[in-house]
Backbone as numpy.savetxt, mean C-alpha at the origin, in Angstrom:
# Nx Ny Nz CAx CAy CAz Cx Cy Cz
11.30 -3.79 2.44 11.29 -3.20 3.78 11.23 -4.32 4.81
12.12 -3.91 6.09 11.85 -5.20 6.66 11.90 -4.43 8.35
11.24 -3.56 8.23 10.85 -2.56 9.80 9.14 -2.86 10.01
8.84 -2.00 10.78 7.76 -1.96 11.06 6.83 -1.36 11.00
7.03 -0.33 9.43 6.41 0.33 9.39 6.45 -0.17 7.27
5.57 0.59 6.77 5.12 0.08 5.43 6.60 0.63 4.51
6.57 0.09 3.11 7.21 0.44 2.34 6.99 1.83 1.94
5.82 2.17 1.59 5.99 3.49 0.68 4.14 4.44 1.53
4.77 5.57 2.23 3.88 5.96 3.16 3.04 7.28 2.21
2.10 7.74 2.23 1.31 8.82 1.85 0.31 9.29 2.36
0.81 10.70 3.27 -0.32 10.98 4.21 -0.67 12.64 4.80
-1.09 13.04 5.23 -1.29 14.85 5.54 -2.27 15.33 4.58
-2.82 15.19 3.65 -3.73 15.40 2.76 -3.16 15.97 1.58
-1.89 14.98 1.35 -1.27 15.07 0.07 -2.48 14.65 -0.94
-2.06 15.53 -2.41 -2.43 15.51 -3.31 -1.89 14.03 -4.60
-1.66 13.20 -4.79 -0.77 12.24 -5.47 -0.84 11.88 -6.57
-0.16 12.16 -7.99 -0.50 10.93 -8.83 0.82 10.06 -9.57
0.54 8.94 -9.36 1.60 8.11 -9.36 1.36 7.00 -10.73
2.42 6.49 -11.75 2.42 6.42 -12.87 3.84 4.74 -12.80
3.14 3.87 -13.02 4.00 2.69 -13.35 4.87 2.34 -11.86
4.68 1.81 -11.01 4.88 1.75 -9.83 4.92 0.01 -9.74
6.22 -0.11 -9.54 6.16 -1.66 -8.64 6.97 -1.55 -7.23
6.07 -2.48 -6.29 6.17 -2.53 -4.78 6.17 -3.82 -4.09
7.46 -4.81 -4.33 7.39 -5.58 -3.88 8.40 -6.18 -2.46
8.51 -7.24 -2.17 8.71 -7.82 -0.80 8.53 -7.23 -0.07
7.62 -6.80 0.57 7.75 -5.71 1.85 7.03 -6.77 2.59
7.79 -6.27 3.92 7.43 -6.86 5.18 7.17 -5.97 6.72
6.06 -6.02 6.98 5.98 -5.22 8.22 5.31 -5.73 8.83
5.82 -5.24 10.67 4.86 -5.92 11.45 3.85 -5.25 12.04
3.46 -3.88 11.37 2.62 -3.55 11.72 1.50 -3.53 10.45
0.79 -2.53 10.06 -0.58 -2.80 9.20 -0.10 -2.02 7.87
-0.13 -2.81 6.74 -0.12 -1.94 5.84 1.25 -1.94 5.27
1.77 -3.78 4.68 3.17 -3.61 4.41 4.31 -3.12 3.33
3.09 -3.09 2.60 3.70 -2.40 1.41 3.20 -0.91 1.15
2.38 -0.37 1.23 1.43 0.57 0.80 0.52 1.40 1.68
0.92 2.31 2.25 0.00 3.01 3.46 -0.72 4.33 2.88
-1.77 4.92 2.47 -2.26 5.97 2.03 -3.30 6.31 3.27
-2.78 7.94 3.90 -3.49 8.02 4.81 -4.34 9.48 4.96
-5.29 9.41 4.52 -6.00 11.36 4.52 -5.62 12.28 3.70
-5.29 11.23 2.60 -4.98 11.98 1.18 -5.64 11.17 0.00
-5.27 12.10 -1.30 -6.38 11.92 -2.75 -4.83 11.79 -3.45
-5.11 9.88 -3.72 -3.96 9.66 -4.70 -4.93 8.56 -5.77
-4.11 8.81 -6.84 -4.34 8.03 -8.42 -3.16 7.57 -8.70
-2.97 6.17 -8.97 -2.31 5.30 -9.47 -2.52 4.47 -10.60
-2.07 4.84 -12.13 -1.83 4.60 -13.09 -1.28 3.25 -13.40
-1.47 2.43 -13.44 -0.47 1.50 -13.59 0.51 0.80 -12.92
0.53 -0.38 -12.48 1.65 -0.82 -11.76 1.18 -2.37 -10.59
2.04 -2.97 -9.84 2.02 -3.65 -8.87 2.44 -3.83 -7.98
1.62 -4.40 -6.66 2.03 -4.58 -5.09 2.11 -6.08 -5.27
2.97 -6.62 -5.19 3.63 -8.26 -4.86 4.16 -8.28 -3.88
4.17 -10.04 -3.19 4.95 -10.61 -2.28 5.08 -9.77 -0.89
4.02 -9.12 -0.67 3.81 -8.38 0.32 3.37 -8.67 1.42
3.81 -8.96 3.05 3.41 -9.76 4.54 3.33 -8.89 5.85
2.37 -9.22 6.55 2.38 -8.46 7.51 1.39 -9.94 8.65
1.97 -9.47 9.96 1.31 -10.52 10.42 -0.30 -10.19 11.06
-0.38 -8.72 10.78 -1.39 -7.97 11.16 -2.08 -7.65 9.84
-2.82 -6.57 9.76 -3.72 -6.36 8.96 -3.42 -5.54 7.37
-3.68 -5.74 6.28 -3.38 -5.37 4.94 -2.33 -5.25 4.31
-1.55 -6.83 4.15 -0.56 -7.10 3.67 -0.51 -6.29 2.63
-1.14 -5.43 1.63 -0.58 -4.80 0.58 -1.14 -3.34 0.68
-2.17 -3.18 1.26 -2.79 -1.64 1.25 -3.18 -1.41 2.28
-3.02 -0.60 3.04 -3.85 0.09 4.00 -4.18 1.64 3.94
-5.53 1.37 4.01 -6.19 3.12 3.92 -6.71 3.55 4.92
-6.35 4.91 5.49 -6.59 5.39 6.83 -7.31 6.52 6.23
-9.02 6.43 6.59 -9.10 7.59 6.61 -9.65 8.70 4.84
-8.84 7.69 3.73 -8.28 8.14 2.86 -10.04 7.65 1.97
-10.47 8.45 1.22 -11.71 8.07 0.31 -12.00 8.43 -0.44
-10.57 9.12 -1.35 -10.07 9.24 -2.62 -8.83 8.87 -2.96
-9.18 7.58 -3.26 -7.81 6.55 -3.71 -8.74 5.83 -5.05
-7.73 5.69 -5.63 -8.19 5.16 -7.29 -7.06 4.65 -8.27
-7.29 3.33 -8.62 -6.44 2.17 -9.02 -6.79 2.13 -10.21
-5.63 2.01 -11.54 -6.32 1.53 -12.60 -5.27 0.78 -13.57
-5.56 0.01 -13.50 -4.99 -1.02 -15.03 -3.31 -1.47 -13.52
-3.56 -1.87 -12.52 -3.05 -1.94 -11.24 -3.42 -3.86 -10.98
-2.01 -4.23 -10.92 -2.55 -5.59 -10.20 -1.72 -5.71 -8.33
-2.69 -6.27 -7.54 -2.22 -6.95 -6.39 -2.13 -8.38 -6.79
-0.95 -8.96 -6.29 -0.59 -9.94 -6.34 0.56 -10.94 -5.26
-0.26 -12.31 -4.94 0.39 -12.87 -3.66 0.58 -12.40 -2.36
-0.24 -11.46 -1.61 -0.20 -10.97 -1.05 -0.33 -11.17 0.35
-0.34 -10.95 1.91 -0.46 -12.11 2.62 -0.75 -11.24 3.81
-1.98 -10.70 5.03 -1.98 -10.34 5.88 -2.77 -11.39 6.91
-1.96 -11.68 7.97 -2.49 -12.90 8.73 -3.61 -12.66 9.64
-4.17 -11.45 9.77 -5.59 -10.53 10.15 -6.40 -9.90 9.69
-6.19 -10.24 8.46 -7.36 -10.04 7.11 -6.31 -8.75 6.38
């Protein structure tokens, strides 16, 4: 992705479960460049966020809101937000 908004968005109080997932180069200039989960309950099985930039905040994840999110056997890797 190379807009300004994240690669792969999840939000409205979707239900999610997601199974072997790779998410890489994304670039945004706003928060959250690869991965945005927002006021929803997602599970992610397996998989990776790489090579992921934003010059703002959570080069690979950003959670809005969201306080049922759950990662497992999941790597982040190289990841890069220039505002934590």
């Amino acid at each position: 992705s190379s807009s300004g908004s994240s690669s792969l968005k999840i939000s409205d109080l979707a239900e999610v479960i997601i199974h072997n997932i790779t998410i890489q180069d994304g670039y945004s200039t706003l928060d959250g460049s690869c991965f945005e989960i927002s006021s929803s309950k997602v599970s992610v099985y397996g998989g990776l966020i790489k090579n992921c930039t934003t010059p703002s905040n959570g080069g690979a994840l950003r959670l809005i809101g969201s306080d049922q999110v759950y990662f497992e056997n999941f790597l982040f890797e190289n990841n890069k937000a220039d505002q934590g």
